[in-house]
């Protein structure tokens, strides 16, 4: 491709709306343009990278025996009512009515459509298992679209769905997809981790893993073991269950004391000179129409996912000021578990405390010498908190957990029969008995991957594409298009490389050398050949985007040098 | 691919909702499934054919120097108001509001988006010309979706847009695309014609061609010359302009006569024993807020496109009963041009009549001996009718026009500055003067093509895919999966063919031979190998889908025989 013909405009200024590096660079280097909040056009360079990702995904999907289909974006709302997700998704669903006033949903995901498809196509165990996938545009009305392609409202996904006759079958389908995902992300040159995850609003029971691209700006925190290969989303990471202690009845009795205006753990810590781990923090939640308290240590955070699962609520939230006041008689800073008339969930780390300090349920007062099990009931004890950095690994003896930030680029779920039961996708088993199909679903954020890769592969000059995803492999910079010698050399190299199937971009613009170098670094093609003054002496300069050095090559050896570079990578 | 694993269910019954052959066959052979009216899922076989079409389109687009991009489906409604198409499209636009009550359109086409993109990217003549394309899902809320993929509400399109600095540049870009389209449809194995067309609601001025797949069920009528290569959409086909006659003033005078209840041409023809070509038919139209009359010969049809262009109205329609009555004093069956107080458009074929019969503007009366130019004005004479079969060709001396039916599969338009002016996409020319970019737009109905191909390639047993689009090249039918000899031969052939890169479907299902043959004919893969009883004697049967005969081959020569068949086609 000749750059003079390419629809490509680079920007010198950092666009003000772009906060993350990948968003800035993809805009500046002319890969994407915003049309509306969270809605992007892919310019030629961006489209090329997307297609490379699509090709890798297709190859690995096909290799795993998964069959490509294409389902519509327009989904009848009735299907979402059948699955009972219509209300769960709420405002994130983009919906519209057709000219006959029939309501449609712009698919954010396709469980309903694929389940209704397969229930009509397959009725016997003999046609199972089957796994299908599609690469397709999805829609989700994010409240706050941000970071460019990382959280958009219209985005490209690969979604796959497996249908099995048994849980063992699902395990196998899941593992096949899990392996394919490893392969895909590896081929994309991504630094990633597969972590245990919560299956969220989409999921049924059974397992779930997220594939996380490690990046400082990632919205997700991952707890990773320093010793074994345990890694889990913070939402999901298990806290070590402490050894159950004996109740010591000889401890000092409960003592109420005056703590004017000491409402936060911080204030208590500073004024009373006690450690946060000696404090019991009591929070009032609401979920599934009931109120309940959760008690965690002062240095711990409540994990709302774990709590909702225990309570059996789809969603929970902190109770508001009025509710707290009317339930406990006091504002939240002075609430404590002693004497509370609602269900109290006690985190295991609190249950194991000998004694501690809590709110007294009275303005400006706390209790000290509060003994769990003596001063309040230990009826609901469990893992209700986030793990903390430095804690022991729940899966091995030696490991210590540390945190990393990740961008979710893939997700595999064991759905079980959640959708097949609601949408009645069943099959006749060997004995002629009707059974619900056992499903899995598997997603990859194709467009998001593009941003994740840039987050991991850049320097202060611009993008540094992994070879497999680069829009072009080689960038030829002609220093002066008015120099007929340079022109001849550049054209010759361009033709030779192109003939060999090496995707080459030729900067044939009438621009200053500085502009060409700047643009080239910004765009981030792996190999650059500079055709400048030395071309007259039969020499060109060879640069690799990921290393600082440069080499001077004889023109006749340039092509073979490049071939060698790429062949070493395979 | 092993058929036992493939998500494929064939249907014996013709689905009641499917009227056209392609719709029936694509459903019966398991290529597509309907999700809602005009909204389809592509099953694995259908997706494979779509991808083959996509690949051919991409190769030819890339080859023509067109750059691939990807624009969003979500388009801000403001853009459509800027271009003034928001109201023109009316109910065919699918629109929705996001959570912030901002209105979006699900793109049926992308002129607005691409023009606003390019106006931001390009400001100088030095970066032009440029042509971009995308392959993308489009949405159009058809009032009556029908014929499966032929008229859907969600469909796959290739759309391209060119931007030039001059009309000569546009001509070149247009021609490049025109040639690429020829190449694409040829490679798809389509029987098609490029015809002159009207540019309709989308277009600006300048030329336009439609690429028509010839098929009896086509919704469009094409006038084709028997001698030269003239072909035009009926909307557009020019009638030969008759030689201007001299006005003969010695003709008999106008005579009113009683014609009780003779309102139609048919009734006049039968009761008065005159030929339709001796009658002048007068119709009252409304357009751009004015009423006017159009007079054509009794055997001709008014061409509303030609009339609207003459009048300069976006749309015209027949005036209603009340309007006709109040303008002419009589109901429409007795309206005539004599004495009419509104503008009268006279078709050239009427203007050349010596004399004829018309309504008299009075109930139950007609005039005979009506002489154009004597009895009514010939101020507005022109080509206001459809051509008729058997007429002479407007472009050569010898040819006669005949009609064919076509399915529009591609369309190329010269848009000119319609969008660039409204959306202010301008560039600085060599002299530093700001000029609107000159645009073209070019579409291919990718999913519709799939149906058009099936309309042209089937017999009463099923589909007969052209090799380039077939989902698989070879279909191996194993007659008995319980016969270990057959199994071994079939597997060996399957492995050999697959290794050679020949896409092969192996029917390894435990089904009767009759079922396998029926399914195979329905699915329509070009070559079938039957592994049956003779496998024990080292022989298989070879069939081509498009010919009735079959050959018995030695197993060892089967693969080379197949290779030869495919190599002959290239």
Tab-separated table of N, CA, C and O in Angstrom, chain A residues 1 5-9 33 35-36 39-44 47 50-51 58 67-74 76 79 91-92 94-96 98-100 102 104 106 113 117 121-122 127 130 132 139 141-143 153-154, chain B residues 1 5-9 33 35-36 39-44 47 50-51 58 62 67-74 76 79 91-92 94-96 98-100 102 104 106 113 117 121-122 127 130 132 139 141-143 153-154:
chain	number	residue	atom	x	y	z
A	1	UNK	N	0.848	-1.196	0.000
A	1	UNK	CA	0.000	0.000	0.000
A	1	UNK	C	0.881	1.243	0.000
A	1	UNK	O	1.852	1.315	0.743
A	5	UNK	N	-1.939	7.153	-0.733
A	5	UNK	CA	-3.328	6.808	-1.049
A	5	UNK	C	-4.133	6.380	0.166
A	5	UNK	O	-5.346	6.219	0.083
A	6	UNK	N	-3.432	6.114	1.269
A	6	UNK	CA	-4.092	5.494	2.421
A	6	UNK	C	-4.929	6.511	3.186
A	6	UNK	O	-4.490	7.636	3.423
A	7	UNK	N	-6.129	6.117	3.584
A	7	UNK	CA	-6.965	6.987	4.419
A	7	UNK	C	-6.398	6.936	5.840
A	7	UNK	O	-6.752	6.074	6.642
A	8	UNK	N	-5.470	7.830	6.081
A	8	UNK	CA	-4.728	7.813	7.345
A	8	UNK	C	-4.302	9.233	7.677
A	8	UNK	O	-3.592	9.866	6.906
A	9	UNK	N	-4.766	9.721	8.801
A	9	UNK	CA	-4.309	11.017	9.292
A	9	UNK	C	-3.831	10.805	10.717
A	9	UNK	O	-4.579	10.317	11.565
A	33	UNK	N	-11.793	6.160	14.874
A	33	UNK	CA	-12.383	7.481	15.069
A	33	UNK	C	-13.726	7.305	15.775
A	33	UNK	O	-14.480	6.378	15.458
A	35	UNK	N	-17.555	8.058	16.526
A	35	UNK	CA	-18.730	8.624	15.862
A	35	UNK	C	-19.711	9.158	16.908
A	35	UNK	O	-20.350	10.181	16.719
A	36	UNK	N	-19.829	8.426	18.017
A	36	UNK	CA	-20.663	8.856	19.139
A	36	UNK	C	-20.030	8.207	20.371
A	36	UNK	O	-19.128	7.381	20.228
A	39	UNK	N	-18.874	4.574	20.358
A	39	UNK	CA	-19.192	4.045	19.020
A	39	UNK	C	-18.088	4.493	18.063
A	39	UNK	O	-17.874	5.696	17.887
A	40	UNK	N	-17.382	3.532	17.460
A	40	UNK	CA	-16.181	3.853	16.686
A	40	UNK	C	-16.214	3.324	15.253
A	40	UNK	O	-16.769	2.261	14.988
A	41	UNK	N	-15.571	4.092	14.383
A	41	UNK	CA	-15.254	3.618	13.045
A	41	UNK	C	-13.814	3.102	13.064
A	41	UNK	O	-12.950	3.705	13.693
A	42	UNK	N	-13.578	1.989	12.379
A	42	UNK	CA	-12.219	1.474	12.213
A	42	UNK	C	-11.711	1.953	10.867
A	42	UNK	O	-12.283	1.610	9.834
A	43	UNK	N	-10.664	2.741	10.886
A	43	UNK	CA	-10.031	3.194	9.644
A	43	UNK	C	-9.225	2.034	9.049
A	43	UNK	O	-9.083	0.991	9.696
A	44	UNK	N	-8.675	2.202	7.846
A	44	UNK	CA	-8.021	1.048	7.198
A	44	UNK	C	-6.991	0.326	8.083
A	44	UNK	O	-6.983	-0.898	8.138
A	47	UNK	N	-8.893	-1.590	10.741
A	47	UNK	CA	-9.628	-2.724	10.171
A	47	UNK	C	-8.681	-3.883	9.877
A	47	UNK	O	-9.039	-5.045	10.040
A	50	UNK	N	-7.968	-5.646	13.126
A	50	UNK	CA	-9.168	-6.418	13.492
A	50	UNK	C	-9.251	-7.707	12.690
A	50	UNK	O	-9.563	-8.764	13.230
A	51	UNK	N	-8.981	-7.600	11.390
A	51	UNK	CA	-9.088	-8.793	10.545
A	51	UNK	C	-8.048	-9.837	10.919
A	51	UNK	O	-8.306	-11.036	10.827
A	58	UNK	N	-10.773	-17.346	14.080
A	58	UNK	CA	-11.443	-18.327	13.211
A	58	UNK	C	-10.618	-19.604	13.091
A	58	UNK	O	-11.148	-20.708	13.186
A	67	UNK	N	-18.193	-24.750	14.955
A	67	UNK	CA	-18.761	-24.407	13.646
A	67	UNK	C	-19.225	-22.963	13.608
A	67	UNK	O	-19.939	-22.515	14.490
A	68	UNK	N	-18.837	-22.276	12.545
A	68	UNK	CA	-19.232	-20.873	12.462
A	68	UNK	C	-20.662	-20.714	11.942
A	68	UNK	O	-21.051	-21.335	10.954
A	69	UNK	N	-21.405	-19.871	12.614
A	69	UNK	CA	-22.740	-19.488	12.153
A	69	UNK	C	-22.813	-17.966	12.211
A	69	UNK	O	-21.825	-17.307	12.547
A	70	UNK	N	-23.951	-17.406	11.870
A	70	UNK	CA	-24.131	-15.957	12.034
A	70	UNK	C	-25.575	-15.715	12.434
A	70	UNK	O	-26.492	-16.050	11.692
A	71	UNK	N	-25.744	-15.182	13.634
A	71	UNK	CA	-27.096	-14.923	14.132
A	71	UNK	C	-27.405	-13.440	13.993
A	71	UNK	O	-26.509	-12.618	13.880
A	72	UNK	N	-28.680	-13.095	13.996
A	72	UNK	CA	-29.057	-11.683	13.798
A	72	UNK	C	-28.742	-10.819	15.029
A	72	UNK	O	-28.688	-11.310	16.153
A	73	UNK	N	-28.575	-9.528	14.780
A	73	UNK	CA	-28.485	-8.570	15.874
A	73	UNK	C	-29.868	-8.262	16.429
A	73	UNK	O	-30.025	-8.013	17.606
A	74	UNK	N	-30.853	-8.244	15.544
A	74	UNK	CA	-32.235	-7.985	15.951
A	74	UNK	C	-32.807	-9.218	16.628
A	74	UNK	O	-32.947	-10.261	15.987
A	76	UNK	N	-36.006	-10.747	18.936
A	76	UNK	CA	-37.338	-10.473	19.481
A	76	UNK	C	-37.282	-10.384	21.012
A	76	UNK	O	-36.689	-11.248	21.668
A	79	UNK	N	-38.059	-13.392	23.450
A	79	UNK	CA	-37.069	-14.400	23.834
A	79	UNK	C	-36.405	-14.020	25.155
A	79	UNK	O	-36.110	-14.874	25.985
A	91	UNK	N	-31.231	-1.138	31.699
A	91	UNK	CA	-30.929	-0.055	30.757
A	91	UNK	C	-29.765	-0.363	29.823
A	91	UNK	O	-29.524	0.385	28.880
A	92	UNK	N	-29.008	-1.408	30.098
A	92	UNK	CA	-27.903	-1.731	29.195
A	92	UNK	C	-28.411	-2.313	27.880
A	92	UNK	O	-27.695	-2.330	26.888
A	94	UNK	N	-30.249	-2.192	24.510
A	94	UNK	CA	-30.764	-1.226	23.557
A	94	UNK	C	-31.971	-1.883	22.889
A	94	UNK	O	-31.852	-2.969	22.328
A	95	UNK	N	-33.090	-1.230	22.971
A	95	UNK	CA	-34.302	-1.820	22.413
A	95	UNK	C	-34.974	-0.844	21.460
A	95	UNK	O	-34.758	0.361	21.546
A	96	UNK	N	-35.729	-1.391	20.534
A	96	UNK	CA	-36.501	-0.526	19.631
A	96	UNK	C	-37.735	-1.278	19.158
A	96	UNK	O	-37.820	-2.499	19.314
A	98	UNK	N	-40.311	-2.100	15.898
A	98	UNK	CA	-40.378	-2.009	14.442
A	98	UNK	C	-41.671	-1.307	14.039
A	98	UNK	O	-42.440	-0.850	14.893
A	99	UNK	N	-41.935	-1.210	12.737
A	99	UNK	CA	-43.103	-0.453	12.265
A	99	UNK	C	-44.408	-1.080	12.700
A	99	UNK	O	-45.448	-0.445	12.658
A	100	UNK	N	-44.355	-2.350	13.126
A	100	UNK	CA	-45.569	-3.005	13.612
A	100	UNK	C	-45.629	-3.000	15.136
A	100	UNK	O	-46.368	-3.774	15.736
A	102	UNK	N	-43.571	-4.118	17.220
A	102	UNK	CA	-43.024	-5.297	17.882
A	102	UNK	C	-41.656	-4.913	18.439
A	102	UNK	O	-40.853	-4.272	17.766
A	104	UNK	N	-37.876	-5.197	19.711
A	104	UNK	CA	-36.644	-5.943	19.443
A	104	UNK	C	-35.528	-5.456	20.358
A	104	UNK	O	-35.540	-4.316	20.823
A	106	UNK	N	-31.278	-5.146	20.502
A	106	UNK	CA	-30.019	-5.246	19.758
A	106	UNK	C	-29.097	-6.103	20.607
A	106	UNK	O	-28.672	-5.682	21.688
A	113	UNK	N	-31.020	-16.513	21.522
A	113	UNK	CA	-31.194	-16.833	20.104
A	113	UNK	C	-30.611	-18.207	19.790
A	113	UNK	O	-31.237	-19.019	19.108
A	117	UNK	N	-32.520	-21.525	18.572
A	117	UNK	CA	-32.116	-22.144	17.308
A	117	UNK	C	-31.906	-23.640	17.496
A	117	UNK	O	-32.482	-24.475	16.785
A	121	UNK	N	-33.487	-27.342	16.028
A	121	UNK	CA	-32.695	-28.153	15.093
A	121	UNK	C	-32.400	-29.547	15.626
A	121	UNK	O	-32.234	-30.477	14.858
A	122	UNK	N	-32.236	-29.641	16.934
A	122	UNK	CA	-31.726	-30.891	17.497
A	122	UNK	C	-32.706	-31.454	18.522
A	122	UNK	O	-33.161	-30.747	19.417
A	127	UNK	N	-27.213	-36.158	17.846
A	127	UNK	CA	-26.697	-34.972	17.162
A	127	UNK	C	-25.886	-34.076	18.106
A	127	UNK	O	-25.481	-32.971	17.712
A	130	UNK	N	-22.536	-30.288	20.172
A	130	UNK	CA	-22.231	-29.348	19.100
A	130	UNK	C	-21.825	-28.017	19.726
A	130	UNK	O	-22.364	-27.613	20.755
A	132	UNK	N	-21.087	-23.996	18.468
A	132	UNK	CA	-21.137	-23.036	17.363
A	132	UNK	C	-20.554	-21.705	17.819
A	132	UNK	O	-20.539	-21.399	19.004
A	139	UNK	N	-24.164	-4.929	20.967
A	139	UNK	CA	-24.604	-3.619	21.442
A	139	UNK	C	-24.870	-3.670	22.945
A	139	UNK	O	-25.529	-4.590	23.428
A	141	UNK	N	-25.691	-0.688	26.040
A	141	UNK	CA	-25.792	0.742	26.358
A	141	UNK	C	-25.118	1.032	27.701
A	141	UNK	O	-25.783	1.264	28.715
A	142	UNK	N	-23.802	1.049	27.682
A	142	UNK	CA	-23.020	1.336	28.890
A	142	UNK	C	-23.410	2.704	29.435
A	142	UNK	O	-23.568	3.652	28.683
A	143	UNK	N	-23.472	2.787	30.742
A	143	UNK	CA	-23.801	4.069	31.348
A	143	UNK	C	-22.672	5.052	31.099
A	143	UNK	O	-22.891	6.221	30.816
A	153	UNK	N	-20.037	0.910	23.235
A	153	UNK	CA	-21.461	0.577	23.192
A	153	UNK	C	-21.790	-0.289	21.976
A	153	UNK	O	-22.799	-0.973	21.957
A	154	UNK	N	-20.942	-0.213	20.961
A	154	UNK	CA	-21.060	-1.119	19.813
A	154	UNK	C	-19.685	-1.735	19.644
A	154	UNK	O	-18.703	-1.005	19.492
B	1	UNK	N	-15.149	-32.011	7.238
B	1	UNK	CA	-16.188	-31.992	8.274
B	1	UNK	C	-16.992	-33.288	8.223
B	1	UNK	O	-17.368	-33.742	7.147
B	5	UNK	N	-21.403	-34.501	12.955
B	5	UNK	CA	-21.155	-33.415	13.916
B	5	UNK	C	-21.734	-32.076	13.474
B	5	UNK	O	-21.748	-31.130	14.250
B	6	UNK	N	-22.131	-32.013	12.193
B	6	UNK	CA	-22.513	-30.710	11.634
B	6	UNK	C	-23.907	-30.290	12.105
B	6	UNK	O	-24.826	-31.110	12.148
B	7	UNK	N	-24.037	-29.019	12.445
B	7	UNK	CA	-25.360	-28.493	12.805
B	7	UNK	C	-26.146	-28.301	11.508
B	7	UNK	O	-26.059	-27.258	10.860
B	8	UNK	N	-26.846	-29.354	11.126
B	8	UNK	CA	-27.524	-29.371	9.827
B	8	UNK	C	-28.736	-30.273	9.929
B	8	UNK	O	-28.611	-31.450	10.235
B	9	UNK	N	-29.896	-29.700	9.724
B	9	UNK	CA	-31.106	-30.497	9.657
B	9	UNK	C	-31.792	-30.157	8.349
B	9	UNK	O	-32.083	-28.989	8.088
B	33	UNK	N	-32.202	-20.068	8.851
B	33	UNK	CA	-33.410	-20.214	9.650
B	33	UNK	C	-33.941	-18.836	9.981
B	33	UNK	O	-33.149	-17.931	10.294
B	35	UNK	N	-35.572	-16.013	12.266
B	35	UNK	CA	-35.760	-15.685	13.683
B	35	UNK	C	-36.985	-14.793	13.848
B	35	UNK	O	-37.737	-14.905	14.806
B	36	UNK	N	-37.160	-13.865	12.934
B	36	UNK	CA	-38.339	-12.985	12.922
B	36	UNK	C	-38.542	-12.629	11.453
B	36	UNK	O	-37.699	-12.955	10.613
B	39	UNK	N	-35.616	-11.628	9.175
B	39	UNK	CA	-34.413	-11.682	10.030
B	39	UNK	C	-33.966	-13.144	10.128
B	39	UNK	O	-34.729	-13.987	10.604
B	40	UNK	N	-32.759	-13.433	9.666
B	40	UNK	CA	-32.316	-14.818	9.521
B	40	UNK	C	-31.010	-15.127	10.237
B	40	UNK	O	-30.125	-14.278	10.327
B	41	UNK	N	-30.924	-16.379	10.700
B	41	UNK	CA	-29.659	-16.937	11.168
B	41	UNK	C	-29.058	-17.750	10.032
B	41	UNK	O	-29.790	-18.447	9.325
B	42	UNK	N	-27.734	-17.636	9.833
B	42	UNK	CA	-27.034	-18.459	8.867
B	42	UNK	C	-26.459	-19.652	9.614
B	42	UNK	O	-25.627	-19.470	10.506
B	43	UNK	N	-26.910	-20.840	9.248
B	43	UNK	CA	-26.355	-22.056	9.834
B	43	UNK	C	-24.981	-22.314	9.210
B	43	UNK	O	-24.583	-21.606	8.279
B	44	UNK	N	-24.232	-23.326	9.715
B	44	UNK	CA	-22.852	-23.493	9.229
B	44	UNK	C	-22.712	-23.525	7.706
B	44	UNK	O	-21.825	-22.868	7.156
B	47	UNK	N	-23.279	-20.008	6.410
B	47	UNK	CA	-22.175	-19.118	6.778
B	47	UNK	C	-20.976	-19.350	5.868
B	47	UNK	O	-20.262	-18.417	5.511
B	50	UNK	N	-21.617	-17.626	2.581
B	50	UNK	CA	-21.456	-16.184	2.796
B	50	UNK	C	-19.993	-15.794	2.837
B	50	UNK	O	-19.577	-14.797	2.258
B	51	UNK	N	-19.199	-16.578	3.545
B	51	UNK	CA	-17.770	-16.256	3.661
B	51	UNK	C	-17.067	-16.345	2.320
B	51	UNK	O	-16.144	-15.582	2.042
B	58	UNK	N	-13.877	-9.140	-1.093
B	58	UNK	CA	-12.684	-8.505	-0.510
B	58	UNK	C	-11.523	-8.520	-1.486
B	58	UNK	O	-10.831	-7.523	-1.659
B	62	UNK	N	-9.932	-5.139	-2.786
B	62	UNK	CA	-8.523	-4.850	-2.500
B	62	UNK	C	-7.756	-4.668	-3.814
B	62	UNK	O	-6.946	-3.758	-3.949
B	67	UNK	N	-10.030	0.587	0.015
B	67	UNK	CA	-9.527	0.291	1.352
B	67	UNK	C	-10.662	-0.114	2.279
B	67	UNK	O	-11.667	0.571	2.379
B	68	UNK	N	-10.436	-1.195	3.008
B	68	UNK	CA	-11.491	-1.662	3.898
B	68	UNK	C	-11.510	-0.885	5.202
B	68	UNK	O	-10.467	-0.680	5.839
B	69	UNK	N	-12.696	-0.467	5.605
B	69	UNK	CA	-12.897	0.144	6.917
B	69	UNK	C	-14.093	-0.551	7.559
B	69	UNK	O	-14.650	-1.488	6.981
B	70	UNK	N	-14.471	-0.134	8.744
B	70	UNK	CA	-15.688	-0.665	9.354
B	70	UNK	C	-16.354	0.464	10.122
B	70	UNK	O	-15.765	1.009	11.051
B	71	UNK	N	-17.543	0.819	9.684
B	71	UNK	CA	-18.267	1.907	10.339
B	71	UNK	C	-19.341	1.326	11.254
B	71	UNK	O	-19.742	0.183	11.089
B	72	UNK	N	-19.802	2.128	12.199
B	72	UNK	CA	-20.785	1.598	13.156
B	72	UNK	C	-22.169	1.423	12.531
B	72	UNK	O	-22.525	2.100	11.570
B	73	UNK	N	-22.955	0.523	13.110
B	73	UNK	CA	-24.370	0.423	12.752
B	73	UNK	C	-25.162	1.537	13.418
B	73	UNK	O	-26.132	2.022	12.864
B	74	UNK	N	-24.753	1.906	14.620
B	74	UNK	CA	-25.436	2.984	15.360
B	74	UNK	C	-25.025	4.324	14.767
B	74	UNK	O	-23.856	4.694	14.841
B	76	UNK	N	-25.858	8.497	14.703
B	76	UNK	CA	-26.618	9.578	15.326
B	76	UNK	C	-27.662	10.127	14.348
B	76	UNK	O	-27.348	10.402	13.185
B	79	UNK	N	-27.070	13.265	12.015
B	79	UNK	CA	-26.416	13.183	10.708
B	79	UNK	C	-27.449	13.038	9.597
B	79	UNK	O	-27.300	13.601	8.519
B	91	UNK	N	-40.523	5.311	7.465
B	91	UNK	CA	-40.673	4.142	8.336
B	91	UNK	C	-39.675	3.030	8.055
B	91	UNK	O	-39.584	2.067	8.812
B	92	UNK	N	-38.946	3.127	6.947
B	92	UNK	CA	-37.953	2.081	6.687
B	92	UNK	C	-36.759	2.206	7.615
B	92	UNK	O	-35.995	1.261	7.774
B	94	UNK	N	-34.950	2.116	10.999
B	94	UNK	CA	-35.148	1.610	12.353
B	94	UNK	C	-34.411	2.560	13.283
B	94	UNK	O	-33.216	2.793	13.115
B	95	UNK	N	-35.135	3.100	14.223
B	95	UNK	CA	-34.521	4.083	15.107
B	95	UNK	C	-34.734	3.683	16.558
B	95	UNK	O	-35.657	2.933	16.878
B	96	UNK	N	-33.855	4.153	17.416
B	96	UNK	CA	-34.042	3.916	18.854
B	96	UNK	C	-33.366	5.038	19.623
B	96	UNK	O	-32.551	5.775	19.061
B	98	UNK	N	-31.059	6.031	23.042
B	98	UNK	CA	-30.203	5.431	24.055
B	98	UNK	C	-30.672	5.882	25.448
B	98	UNK	O	-31.668	6.589	25.582
B	99	UNK	N	-29.950	5.479	26.482
B	99	UNK	CA	-30.390	5.771	27.848
B	99	UNK	C	-30.403	7.259	28.143
B	99	UNK	O	-31.010	7.680	29.120
B	100	UNK	N	-29.712	8.035	27.307
B	100	UNK	CA	-29.724	9.486	27.512
B	100	UNK	C	-30.712	10.171	26.580
B	100	UNK	O	-30.626	11.377	26.359
B	102	UNK	N	-30.877	10.093	23.433
B	102	UNK	CA	-30.331	10.540	22.157
B	102	UNK	C	-30.784	9.554	21.078
B	102	UNK	O	-30.712	8.337	21.268
B	104	UNK	N	-30.794	7.370	17.719
B	104	UNK	CA	-29.874	6.717	16.794
B	104	UNK	C	-30.662	6.005	15.694
B	104	UNK	O	-31.815	5.635	15.884
B	106	UNK	N	-30.330	2.723	13.022
B	106	UNK	CA	-29.591	1.522	12.639
B	106	UNK	C	-29.349	1.628	11.147
B	106	UNK	O	-30.293	1.550	10.355
B	113	UNK	N	-22.409	8.764	7.432
B	113	UNK	CA	-21.289	8.458	8.325
B	113	UNK	C	-19.960	8.596	7.583
B	113	UNK	O	-19.013	9.191	8.087
B	117	UNK	N	-17.001	11.219	8.207
B	117	UNK	CA	-15.652	10.709	8.502
B	117	UNK	C	-14.614	11.396	7.622
B	117	UNK	O	-13.622	11.944	8.110
B	121	UNK	N	-11.130	13.846	8.044
B	121	UNK	CA	-9.802	13.274	7.796
B	121	UNK	C	-9.051	13.987	6.675
B	121	UNK	O	-7.831	14.022	6.677
B	122	UNK	N	-9.788	14.466	5.691
B	122	UNK	CA	-9.137	14.964	4.479
B	122	UNK	C	-9.520	16.415	4.219
B	122	UNK	O	-10.703	16.766	4.224
B	127	UNK	N	-4.708	14.403	-0.814
B	127	UNK	CA	-5.090	13.113	-0.218
B	127	UNK	C	-6.241	12.447	-0.964
B	127	UNK	O	-6.772	11.419	-0.520
B	130	UNK	N	-9.887	8.857	-2.877
B	130	UNK	CA	-9.865	7.696	-1.993
B	130	UNK	C	-11.212	6.989	-2.098
B	130	UNK	O	-12.254	7.634	-2.249
B	132	UNK	N	-13.302	3.841	-0.096
B	132	UNK	CA	-13.317	2.926	1.056
B	132	UNK	C	-14.521	1.997	0.932
B	132	UNK	O	-15.511	2.331	0.307
B	139	UNK	N	-29.703	-2.532	8.223
B	139	UNK	CA	-31.059	-2.677	8.751
B	139	UNK	C	-32.025	-1.832	7.939
B	139	UNK	O	-31.746	-0.659	7.671
B	141	UNK	N	-36.376	-1.427	7.719
B	141	UNK	CA	-37.664	-1.951	8.174
B	141	UNK	C	-38.640	-2.047	7.011
B	141	UNK	O	-39.581	-1.266	6.889
B	142	UNK	N	-38.436	-3.058	6.175
B	142	UNK	CA	-39.300	-3.288	5.022
B	142	UNK	C	-40.738	-3.478	5.490
B	142	UNK	O	-40.995	-4.144	6.488
B	143	UNK	N	-41.656	-2.908	4.707
B	143	UNK	CA	-43.056	-3.084	5.066
B	143	UNK	C	-43.457	-4.545	4.889
B	143	UNK	O	-44.196	-5.097	5.700
B	153	UNK	N	-34.901	-7.674	6.557
B	153	UNK	CA	-34.845	-6.456	7.362
B	153	UNK	C	-33.465	-6.276	7.993
B	153	UNK	O	-33.086	-5.183	8.379
B	154	UNK	N	-32.736	-7.382	8.134
B	154	UNK	CA	-31.334	-7.305	8.571
B	154	UNK	C	-30.555	-8.101	7.541
B	154	UNK	O	-30.859	-9.271	7.323
